[in-house]
mmCIF file of C-alpha atoms in Angstrom:
data_model
loop_
_atom_site.group_PDB
_atom_site.id
_atom_site.type_symbol
_atom_site.label_atom_id
_atom_site.label_comp_id
_atom_site.label_asym_id
_atom_site.label_seq_id
_atom_site.Cartn_x
_atom_site.Cartn_y
_atom_site.Cartn_z
ATOM 1 C CA UNK A 68 0.000 0.000 0.000
ATOM 2 C CA UNK A 69 1.178 3.500 -0.763
ATOM 3 C CA UNK A 70 0.146 4.638 2.741
ATOM 4 C CA UNK A 71 0.187 1.613 5.062
ATOM 5 C CA UNK A 72 -0.538 3.768 8.111
ATOM 6 C CA UNK A 73 -3.965 4.599 6.643
ATOM 7 C CA UNK A 74 -4.666 1.244 4.988
ATOM 8 C CA UNK A 75 -7.045 -1.310 6.453
ATOM 9 C CA UNK A 76 -6.935 -4.872 5.178
ATOM 10 C CA UNK A 77 -8.825 -8.056 6.006
ATOM 11 C CA UNK A 78 -11.594 -6.204 7.835
ATOM 12 C CA UNK A 79 -14.099 -8.886 6.852
ATOM 13 C CA UNK A 80 -12.743 -11.262 9.466
ATOM 14 C CA UNK A 81 -13.915 -8.849 12.185
ATOM 15 C CA UNK A 82 -17.489 -8.377 10.933
ATOM 16 C CA UNK A 83 -19.972 -8.971 13.749
ATOM 17 C CA UNK A 84 -17.260 -9.890 16.250
ATOM 18 C CA UNK A 85 -16.820 -8.544 19.756
ATOM 19 C CA UNK A 86 -13.546 -7.872 21.500
ATOM 20 C CA UNK A 87 -13.833 -11.046 23.548
ATOM 21 C CA UNK A 88 -13.945 -13.070 20.292
ATOM 22 C CA UNK A 89 -10.660 -11.687 18.970
ATOM 23 C CA UNK A 90 -7.189 -12.988 19.721
ATOM 24 C CA UNK A 91 -4.935 -9.995 19.012
ATOM 25 C CA UNK A 92 -1.834 -12.177 18.750
ATOM 26 C CA UNK A 93 -3.466 -14.228 15.961
ATOM 27 C CA UNK A 94 -5.353 -11.381 14.299
ATOM 28 C CA UNK A 95 -2.689 -8.637 14.366
ATOM 29 C CA UNK A 96 -2.760 -6.826 11.045
ATOM 30 C CA UNK A 97 -0.441 -3.864 11.273
ATOM 31 C CA UNK A 98 -3.039 -1.232 12.099
ATOM 32 C CA UNK A 99 -4.567 -0.181 15.429
ATOM 33 C CA UNK A 100 -7.288 -2.615 16.437
ATOM 34 C CA UNK A 101 -9.389 -2.200 19.568
ATOM 35 C CA UNK A 102 -10.884 -5.406 20.922
ATOM 36 C CA UNK A 103 -12.247 -4.794 24.430
ATOM 37 C CA UNK A 104 -14.547 -7.264 26.163
ATOM 38 C CA UNK A 105 -18.100 -7.263 24.814
ATOM 39 C CA UNK A 106 -17.642 -4.032 22.820
ATOM 40 C CA UNK A 107 -17.524 -4.212 19.016
ATOM 41 C CA UNK A 108 -14.104 -4.451 17.409
ATOM 42 C CA UNK A 109 -12.958 -1.077 16.046
ATOM 43 C CA UNK A 110 -10.021 0.338 14.136
ATOM 44 C CA UNK A 111 -8.584 3.848 14.503
ATOM 45 C CA UNK A 112 -8.312 5.854 11.320
ATOM 46 C CA UNK A 113 -8.289 9.592 10.650
ATOM 47 C CA UNK A 114 -8.929 10.445 14.282
ATOM 48 C CA UNK A 115 -11.976 8.276 14.868
ATOM 49 C CA UNK A 116 -12.935 4.699 15.641
ATOM 50 C CA UNK A 117 -14.499 2.712 12.775
ATOM 51 C CA UNK A 118 -16.447 -0.525 13.111
ATOM 52 C CA UNK A 119 -15.850 -3.228 10.510
ATOM 53 C CA UNK A 120 -19.373 -2.506 9.232
ATOM 54 C CA UNK A 121 -18.492 1.143 8.610
ATOM 55 C CA UNK A 122 -15.256 0.252 6.805
ATOM 56 C CA UNK A 123 -17.094 -2.334 4.722
ATOM 57 C CA UNK A 124 -19.821 0.209 3.929
ATOM 58 C CA UNK A 125 -17.177 2.547 2.488
ATOM 59 C CA UNK A 126 -15.920 -0.275 0.259
ATOM 60 C CA UNK A 127 -19.472 -1.097 -0.832
ATOM 61 C CA UNK A 128 -20.147 2.583 -1.600
ATOM 62 C CA UNK A 129 -17.167 2.576 -3.925
ATOM 63 C CA UNK A 130 -18.271 -0.673 -5.566
ATOM 64 C CA UNK A 131 -21.761 0.806 -5.966
ATOM 65 C CA UNK A 132 -20.284 3.881 -7.674
ATOM 66 C CA UNK A 133 -18.063 1.808 -9.975
ATOM 67 C CA UNK A 134 -20.923 -0.530 -10.880
ATOM 68 C CA UNK A 135 -23.210 2.449 -11.521
ATOM 69 C CA UNK A 136 -20.787 3.873 -14.058
ATOM 70 C CA UNK A 137 -21.457 0.944 -16.359
ATOM 71 C CA UNK A 138 -25.235 0.848 -15.896
ATOM 72 C CA UNK A 139 -28.114 2.949 -17.120
ATOM 73 C CA UNK A 140 -29.286 3.382 -13.537
ATOM 74 C CA UNK A 141 -27.139 3.098 -10.410
ATOM 75 C CA UNK A 142 -27.675 -0.051 -8.346
ATOM 76 C CA UNK A 143 -30.154 0.283 -5.513
ATOM 77 C CA UNK A 144 -30.173 -3.287 -4.249
ATOM 78 C CA UNK A 145 -27.531 -5.876 -3.506
ATOM 79 C CA UNK A 146 -27.106 -9.582 -3.080
ATOM 80 C CA UNK A 147 -24.016 -9.945 -0.908
ATOM 81 C CA UNK A 148 -22.138 -13.179 -0.461
ATOM 82 C CA UNK A 149 -20.447 -14.243 2.749
ATOM 83 C CA UNK A 150 -18.289 -17.213 3.729
ATOM 84 C CA UNK A 151 -20.378 -20.253 4.627
ATOM 85 C CA UNK A 152 -18.910 -20.244 8.155
ATOM 86 C CA UNK A 153 -20.304 -16.761 8.969
ATOM 87 C CA UNK A 154 -22.644 -16.879 11.973
ATOM 88 C CA UNK A 155 -25.823 -14.805 12.394
ATOM 89 C CA UNK A 156 -23.977 -11.858 13.976
ATOM 90 C CA UNK A 157 -21.532 -11.739 11.058
ATOM 91 C CA UNK A 158 -24.356 -11.989 8.507
ATOM 92 C CA UNK A 159 -26.295 -9.221 10.251
ATOM 93 C CA UNK A 160 -23.166 -7.050 10.326
ATOM 94 C CA UNK A 161 -22.747 -7.628 6.588
ATOM 95 C CA UNK A 162 -26.369 -6.614 5.984
ATOM 96 C CA UNK A 163 -25.816 -3.490 8.084
ATOM 97 C CA UNK A 164 -22.734 -2.585 5.999
ATOM 98 C CA UNK A 165 -24.816 -2.823 2.824
ATOM 99 C CA UNK A 166 -27.519 -0.624 4.309
ATOM 100 C CA UNK A 167 -24.940 1.919 5.510
ATOM 101 C CA UNK A 168 -23.702 2.017 1.912
ATOM 102 C CA UNK A 169 -27.172 3.013 0.763
ATOM 103 C CA UNK A 170 -28.120 -0.360 -0.680
ATOM 104 C CA UNK A 171 -31.235 -2.398 -0.121
ATOM 105 C CA UNK A 172 -29.804 -5.808 0.772
ATOM 106 C CA UNK A 173 -32.121 -8.329 -0.842
ATOM 107 C CA UNK A 174 -30.183 -11.416 0.188
ATOM 108 C CA UNK A 175 -27.138 -12.589 2.087
ATOM 109 C CA UNK A 176 -26.036 -15.908 0.599
ATOM 110 C CA UNK A 177 -23.131 -18.277 1.120
ATOM 111 C CA UNK A 178 -20.226 -17.897 -1.304
ATOM 112 C CA UNK A 179 -20.289 -21.572 -2.348
ATOM 113 C CA UNK A 180 -23.998 -21.221 -3.127
ATOM 114 C CA UNK A 181 -23.362 -18.092 -5.194
ATOM 115 C CA UNK A 182 -20.557 -19.832 -7.053
ATOM 116 C CA UNK A 183 -22.791 -22.785 -7.844
ATOM 117 C CA UNK A 184 -25.664 -20.537 -8.935
ATOM 118 C CA UNK A 185 -23.464 -18.460 -11.206
ATOM 119 C CA UNK A 186 -21.214 -21.352 -12.259
ATOM 120 C CA UNK A 187 -18.231 -19.107 -11.478
ATOM 121 C CA UNK A 188 -16.570 -21.618 -9.142
ATOM 122 C CA UNK A 189 -13.036 -20.197 -9.251
ATOM 123 C CA UNK A 190 -13.860 -16.484 -9.487
ATOM 124 C CA UNK A 191 -12.888 -14.506 -6.433
ATOM 125 C CA UNK A 192 -14.532 -11.146 -7.085
ATOM 126 C CA UNK A 193 -17.532 -10.449 -9.260
ATOM 127 C CA UNK A 194 -19.710 -7.497 -10.053
ATOM 128 C CA UNK A 195 -22.738 -8.136 -12.142
ATOM 129 C CA UNK A 196 -26.260 -7.178 -12.802
ATOM 130 C CA UNK A 197 -29.488 -8.989 -13.472
ATOM 131 C CA UNK A 198 -32.750 -7.872 -14.974
ATOM 132 C CA UNK A 199 -35.074 -5.984 -12.679
ATOM 133 C CA UNK A 200 -33.699 -4.417 -9.511
ATOM 134 C CA UNK A 201 -30.097 -4.937 -10.680
ATOM 135 C CA UNK A 202 -28.479 -6.462 -7.584
ATOM 136 C CA UNK A 203 -24.735 -6.049 -7.175
ATOM 137 C CA UNK A 204 -22.716 -9.121 -6.255
ATOM 138 C CA UNK A 205 -19.554 -8.597 -4.232
ATOM 139 C CA UNK A 206 -17.733 -11.807 -3.356
ATOM 140 C CA UNK A 207 -14.383 -12.316 -1.793
ATOM 141 C CA UNK A 208 -12.063 -14.989 -0.376
ATOM 142 C CA UNK A 209 -13.167 -18.097 1.440
ATOM 143 C CA UNK A 210 -10.186 -18.495 3.774
ATOM 144 C CA UNK A 211 -11.006 -17.218 7.265
ATOM 145 C CA UNK A 212 -7.329 -16.857 8.164
ATOM 146 C CA UNK A 213 -6.448 -14.660 5.178
ATOM 147 C CA UNK A 214 -9.575 -12.524 5.033
ATOM 148 C CA UNK A 215 -9.665 -12.659 1.260
ATOM 149 C CA UNK A 216 -6.380 -10.888 0.505
ATOM 150 C CA UNK A 217 -6.585 -12.047 -3.117
ATOM 151 C CA UNK A 218 -9.831 -10.142 -3.430
ATOM 152 C CA UNK A 219 -8.365 -7.109 -1.703
ATOM 153 C CA UNK A 220 -5.465 -7.158 -4.139
ATOM 154 C CA UNK A 221 -7.791 -7.407 -7.148
ATOM 155 C CA UNK A 222 -9.999 -4.616 -5.838
ATOM 156 C CA UNK A 223 -7.030 -2.389 -5.002
ATOM 157 C CA UNK A 224 -5.572 -2.934 -8.479
ATOM 158 C CA UNK A 225 -8.921 -2.014 -10.038
ATOM 159 C CA UNK A 226 -9.186 1.123 -7.905
ATOM 160 C CA UNK A 227 -5.640 2.222 -8.706
ATOM 161 C CA UNK A 228 -6.223 1.674 -12.426
ATOM 162 C CA UNK A 229 -9.503 3.600 -12.253
ATOM 163 C CA UNK A 230 -7.922 6.538 -10.432
ATOM 164 C CA UNK A 231 -4.940 6.586 -12.798
ATOM 165 C CA UNK A 232 -7.208 6.437 -15.850
ATOM 166 C CA UNK A 233 -9.429 9.255 -14.562
ATOM 167 C CA UNK A 234 -6.408 11.376 -13.673
ATOM 168 C CA UNK A 235 -4.758 10.909 -17.075
ATOM 169 C CA UNK A 236 -8.059 11.535 -18.897
ATOM 170 C CA UNK A 237 -8.518 14.870 -17.123
ATOM 171 C CA UNK A 238 -4.994 16.008 -17.919
ATOM 172 C CA UNK A 239 -5.444 15.626 -21.682
#
């Protein structure tokens, strides 16, 4: 990352988790993480504490904007995939992130189910649309220990390319 001190990675692994459910020695990521008792896990960034849901909402807002650029109408609804091992608290936190991003979350489905439905098996990240309410699909890694770094890398590459393209287009 160009600015590691302001970069948050692998936030998905903390969705819906409380401080008592986090082992800081196992989950240390290189950025300030607060995991106190029964309080939600938070990260410090730009002078405030962010929940994983808030960080994820910012990512979803960006995905919503990028997806809207290629559509006639911006997406209003989402079908979001989660790892099959996510519990109810993690699924609810994911739904909350979608809602914070301004999306109507129509469904939360397991990643293996989404892969089977779309016959994408090996794909790690997908954005797509369907007829009707145009849900957005955002999928990432299945490994709980890595937090989907492959997906983060793909998304970061896409964002960097988009920013570079927009910057160079404006300068011409």
